[in-house]
Amino acid sequence: MAAFVKALNAKIRANPTLSYFCSTHFWGPASNFGIPLAAIADAQKSPELISGTMTGALIVYSATFMRYSLAVTPQNYLLFACHFINEGSQLTQGYRWLQYHKNGGKERQLREQAESGIKSAVDKVENEAQNLADKAKGVVGK
């Protein structure tokens, strides 16, 4: 069995494409792409869910590993692309967090919710008043 595994490994390593797909230079970044994909998906969610501390840590992490991916031999461009995308998406999340928590975004959102709640309540009262007026006209007209 060991001879079979050794022969299979030698055959895989002889083909540069297969060798790359069976290496950590491929699978490390491929599995790491979950982080930027999650950040991109979270860009559509409410900014109140964003953790400023975690976003800051991921910004530093991605910047560090972008540099690392180009410092290793051979250079790992897939890892660089993964962290480049993550850096951009985390910076976007960081901007959204700052806007919401530090630049009045939370207050603006609460004000808009209150205004829409008041507007819907006023509309409801106006509709009820119109219904009662129509009913009164019907009773008076008989």
PDB file of C-alpha atoms in Angstrom:
ATOM      1  CA  MET A   1       0.000   0.000   0.000  1.00  0.00           C
ATOM      2  CA  ALA A   2       2.822   2.409   0.862  1.00  0.00           C
ATOM      3  CA  ALA A   3       4.396   1.775  -2.542  1.00  0.00           C
ATOM      4  CA  PHE A   4       1.079   2.622  -4.238  1.00  0.00           C
ATOM      5  CA  VAL A   5       0.750   5.904  -2.308  1.00  0.00           C
ATOM      6  CA  LYS A   6       4.370   6.770  -3.071  1.00  0.00           C
ATOM      7  CA  ALA A   7       3.854   6.050  -6.796  1.00  0.00           C
ATOM      8  CA  LEU A   8       0.628   8.095  -6.846  1.00  0.00           C
ATOM      9  CA  ASN A   9       2.336  11.006  -5.097  1.00  0.00           C
ATOM     10  CA  ALA A  10       5.235  10.869  -7.574  1.00  0.00           C
ATOM     11  CA  LYS A  11       2.768  10.919 -10.489  1.00  0.00           C
ATOM     12  CA  ILE A  12       0.890  13.891  -9.022  1.00  0.00           C
ATOM     13  CA  ARG A  13       4.082  15.821  -8.289  1.00  0.00           C
ATOM     14  CA  ALA A  14       5.357  15.183 -11.828  1.00  0.00           C
ATOM     15  CA  ASN A  15       2.444  17.161 -13.286  1.00  0.00           C
ATOM     16  CA  PRO A  16       2.874  20.876 -12.372  1.00  0.00           C
ATOM     17  CA  THR A  17      -0.856  21.618 -12.523  1.00  0.00           C
ATOM     18  CA  LEU A  18      -1.840  18.682 -10.330  1.00  0.00           C
ATOM     19  CA  SER A  19       1.062  19.436  -8.019  1.00  0.00           C
ATOM     20  CA  TYR A  20      -0.219  23.008  -7.561  1.00  0.00           C
ATOM     21  CA  PHE A  21      -3.800  21.882  -6.859  1.00  0.00           C
ATOM     22  CA  CYS A  22      -2.531  19.411  -4.266  1.00  0.00           C
ATOM     23  CA  SER A  23      -0.418  21.991  -2.431  1.00  0.00           C
ATOM     24  CA  THR A  24      -1.035  24.413   0.413  1.00  0.00           C
ATOM     25  CA  HIS A  25      -0.318  27.241  -2.049  1.00  0.00           C
ATOM     26  CA  PHE A  26      -3.726  26.464  -3.514  1.00  0.00           C
ATOM     27  CA  TRP A  27      -5.807  25.069  -0.637  1.00  0.00           C
ATOM     28  CA  GLY A  28      -4.734  27.690   1.925  1.00  0.00           C
ATOM     29  CA  PRO A  29      -6.097  30.650  -0.069  1.00  0.00           C
ATOM     30  CA  ALA A  30      -9.029  28.627  -1.416  1.00  0.00           C
ATOM     31  CA  SER A  31     -10.254  27.858   2.092  1.00  0.00           C
ATOM     32  CA  ASN A  32      -9.438  31.395   3.226  1.00  0.00           C
ATOM     33  CA  PHE A  33     -11.762  32.929   0.600  1.00  0.00           C
ATOM     34  CA  GLY A  34     -14.681  32.351   2.991  1.00  0.00           C
ATOM     35  CA  ILE A  35     -13.683  35.451   4.971  1.00  0.00           C
ATOM     36  CA  PRO A  36     -13.938  37.991   2.119  1.00  0.00           C
ATOM     37  CA  LEU A  37     -17.050  36.304   0.746  1.00  0.00           C
ATOM     38  CA  ALA A  38     -18.733  36.655   4.144  1.00  0.00           C
ATOM     39  CA  ALA A  39     -17.680  40.310   4.361  1.00  0.00           C
ATOM     40  CA  ILE A  40     -19.064  40.995   0.892  1.00  0.00           C
ATOM     41  CA  ALA A  41     -22.347  39.291   1.817  1.00  0.00           C
ATOM     42  CA  ASP A  42     -22.503  41.290   5.062  1.00  0.00           C
ATOM     43  CA  ALA A  43     -22.241  44.560   3.121  1.00  0.00           C
ATOM     44  CA  GLN A  44     -25.998  44.269   2.496  1.00  0.00           C
ATOM     45  CA  LYS A  45     -26.846  43.861   6.184  1.00  0.00           C
ATOM     46  CA  SER A  46     -27.447  46.526   8.803  1.00  0.00           C
ATOM     47  CA  PRO A  47     -24.290  48.308  10.007  1.00  0.00           C
ATOM     48  CA  GLU A  48     -25.373  47.821  13.624  1.00  0.00           C
ATOM     49  CA  LEU A  49     -24.273  44.175  13.279  1.00  0.00           C
ATOM     50  CA  ILE A  50     -20.663  45.099  12.417  1.00  0.00           C
ATOM     51  CA  SER A  51     -18.028  44.552  15.101  1.00  0.00           C
ATOM     52  CA  GLY A  52     -15.551  47.418  14.954  1.00  0.00           C
ATOM     53  CA  THR A  53     -12.911  45.448  16.874  1.00  0.00           C
ATOM     54  CA  MET A  54     -13.123  42.399  14.613  1.00  0.00           C
ATOM     55  CA  THR A  55     -13.157  44.529  11.477  1.00  0.00           C
ATOM     56  CA  GLY A  56     -10.012  46.335  12.647  1.00  0.00           C
ATOM     57  CA  ALA A  57      -8.302  43.033  13.386  1.00  0.00           C
ATOM     58  CA  LEU A  58      -9.201  41.667   9.940  1.00  0.00           C
ATOM     59  CA  ILE A  59      -7.872  44.829   8.256  1.00  0.00           C
ATOM     60  CA  VAL A  60      -4.493  44.356   9.958  1.00  0.00           C
ATOM     61  CA  TYR A  61      -4.564  40.594   9.286  1.00  0.00           C
ATOM     62  CA  SER A  62      -5.234  41.008   5.575  1.00  0.00           C
ATOM     63  CA  ALA A  63      -2.610  43.711   5.133  1.00  0.00           C
ATOM     64  CA  THR A  64      -0.027  41.530   6.899  1.00  0.00           C
ATOM     65  CA  PHE A  65      -0.766  38.460   4.813  1.00  0.00           C
ATOM     66  CA  MET A  66      -0.895  40.422   1.558  1.00  0.00           C
ATOM     67  CA  ARG A  67       2.727  41.308   2.296  1.00  0.00           C
ATOM     68  CA  TYR A  68       3.529  37.741   3.363  1.00  0.00           C
ATOM     69  CA  SER A  69       2.058  36.250   0.178  1.00  0.00           C
ATOM     70  CA  LEU A  70       4.565  38.212  -1.882  1.00  0.00           C
ATOM     71  CA  ALA A  71       7.490  37.587   0.495  1.00  0.00           C
ATOM     72  CA  VAL A  72       7.402  33.781   0.311  1.00  0.00           C
ATOM     73  CA  THR A  73       9.102  31.808  -2.430  1.00  0.00           C
ATOM     74  CA  PRO A  74       7.409  31.111  -4.769  1.00  0.00           C
ATOM     75  CA  GLN A  75       5.115  34.108  -4.486  1.00  0.00           C
ATOM     76  CA  ASN A  76       1.520  33.115  -3.824  1.00  0.00           C
ATOM     77  CA  TYR A  77      -0.652  35.345  -5.990  1.00  0.00           C
ATOM     78  CA  LEU A  78      -3.848  33.484  -5.086  1.00  0.00           C
ATOM     79  CA  LEU A  79      -3.230  34.250  -1.406  1.00  0.00           C
ATOM     80  CA  PHE A  80      -2.497  37.861  -2.345  1.00  0.00           C
ATOM     81  CA  ALA A  81      -5.790  38.106  -4.277  1.00  0.00           C
ATOM     82  CA  CYS A  82      -7.705  36.592  -1.368  1.00  0.00           C
ATOM     83  CA  HIS A  83      -6.307  39.097   1.119  1.00  0.00           C
ATOM     84  CA  PHE A  84      -6.578  42.001  -1.325  1.00  0.00           C
ATOM     85  CA  ILE A  85     -10.312  41.320  -1.709  1.00  0.00           C
ATOM     86  CA  ASN A  86     -10.650  40.849   2.047  1.00  0.00           C
ATOM     87  CA  GLU A  87      -8.782  44.119   2.720  1.00  0.00           C
ATOM     88  CA  GLY A  88     -11.159  46.022   0.450  1.00  0.00           C
ATOM     89  CA  SER A  89     -14.275  44.440   1.897  1.00  0.00           C
ATOM     90  CA  GLN A  90     -13.095  44.937   5.492  1.00  0.00           C
ATOM     91  CA  LEU A  91     -12.235  48.588   4.796  1.00  0.00           C
ATOM     92  CA  THR A  92     -15.766  48.982   3.414  1.00  0.00           C
ATOM     93  CA  GLN A  93     -17.206  47.382   6.548  1.00  0.00           C
ATOM     94  CA  GLY A  94     -14.987  49.616   8.701  1.00  0.00           C
ATOM     95  CA  TYR A  95     -16.256  52.702   6.886  1.00  0.00           C
ATOM     96  CA  ARG A  96     -19.849  51.570   7.390  1.00  0.00           C
ATOM     97  CA  TRP A  97     -19.154  50.959  11.101  1.00  0.00           C
ATOM     98  CA  LEU A  98     -17.641  54.444  11.498  1.00  0.00           C
ATOM     99  CA  GLN A  99     -20.543  56.081   9.679  1.00  0.00           C
ATOM    100  CA  TYR A 100     -23.091  54.269  11.811  1.00  0.00           C
ATOM    101  CA  HIS A 101     -21.486  54.508  15.256  1.00  0.00           C
ATOM    102  CA  LYS A 102     -19.409  57.693  15.093  1.00  0.00           C
ATOM    103  CA  ASN A 103     -20.865  59.963  12.396  1.00  0.00           C
ATOM    104  CA  GLY A 104     -24.564  60.021  13.269  1.00  0.00           C
ATOM    105  CA  GLY A 105     -25.767  57.042  11.243  1.00  0.00           C
ATOM    106  CA  LYS A 106     -27.479  55.426  14.211  1.00  0.00           C
ATOM    107  CA  GLU A 107     -29.377  58.618  15.063  1.00  0.00           C
ATOM    108  CA  ARG A 108     -30.353  59.114  11.415  1.00  0.00           C
ATOM    109  CA  GLN A 109     -31.684  55.554  11.205  1.00  0.00           C
ATOM    110  CA  LEU A 110     -33.691  55.946  14.435  1.00  0.00           C
ATOM    111  CA  ARG A 111     -35.108  59.264  13.201  1.00  0.00           C
ATOM    112  CA  GLU A 112     -36.139  57.696   9.879  1.00  0.00           C
ATOM    113  CA  GLN A 113     -37.780  54.770  11.696  1.00  0.00           C
ATOM    114  CA  ALA A 114     -39.665  57.170  13.975  1.00  0.00           C
ATOM    115  CA  GLU A 115     -40.793  59.306  11.037  1.00  0.00           C
ATOM    116  CA  SER A 116     -42.000  56.280   9.090  1.00  0.00           C
ATOM    117  CA  GLY A 117     -43.817  54.998  12.201  1.00  0.00           C
ATOM    118  CA  ILE A 118     -45.513  58.364  12.722  1.00  0.00           C
ATOM    119  CA  LYS A 119     -46.423  58.566   9.036  1.00  0.00           C
ATOM    120  CA  SER A 120     -47.979  55.100   9.074  1.00  0.00           C
ATOM    121  CA  ALA A 121     -49.913  55.950  12.260  1.00  0.00           C
ATOM    122  CA  VAL A 122     -51.188  59.201  10.722  1.00  0.00           C
ATOM    123  CA  ASP A 123     -52.191  57.356   7.538  1.00  0.00           C
ATOM    124  CA  LYS A 124     -54.029  54.761   9.615  1.00  0.00           C
ATOM    125  CA  VAL A 125     -55.927  57.461  11.567  1.00  0.00           C
ATOM    126  CA  GLU A 126     -56.785  59.346   8.346  1.00  0.00           C
ATOM    127  CA  ASN A 127     -58.125  56.157   6.744  1.00  0.00           C
ATOM    128  CA  GLU A 128     -60.206  55.357   9.820  1.00  0.00           C
ATOM    129  CA  ALA A 129     -61.534  58.930   9.909  1.00  0.00           C
ATOM    130  CA  GLN A 130     -62.470  58.694   6.225  1.00  0.00           C
ATOM    131  CA  ASN A 131     -64.240  55.379   6.838  1.00  0.00           C
ATOM    132  CA  LEU A 132     -66.190  56.886   9.743  1.00  0.00           C
ATOM    133  CA  ALA A 133     -67.062  59.969   7.662  1.00  0.00           C
ATOM    134  CA  ASP A 134     -68.325  57.756   4.833  1.00  0.00           C
ATOM    135  CA  LYS A 135     -70.343  55.711   7.312  1.00  0.00           C
ATOM    136  CA  ALA A 136     -71.818  58.906   8.834  1.00  0.00           C
ATOM    137  CA  LYS A 137     -72.786  60.212   5.392  1.00  0.00           C
ATOM    138  CA  GLY A 138     -74.503  56.924   4.693  1.00  0.00           C
ATOM    139  CA  VAL A 139     -76.468  57.084   7.957  1.00  0.00           C
ATOM    140  CA  VAL A 140     -77.402  60.786   7.525  1.00  0.00           C
ATOM    141  CA  GLY A 141     -78.434  60.254   3.906  1.00  0.00           C
ATOM    142  CA  LYS A 142     -81.077  57.589   4.811  1.00  0.00           C
TER     143      LYS A 142
END
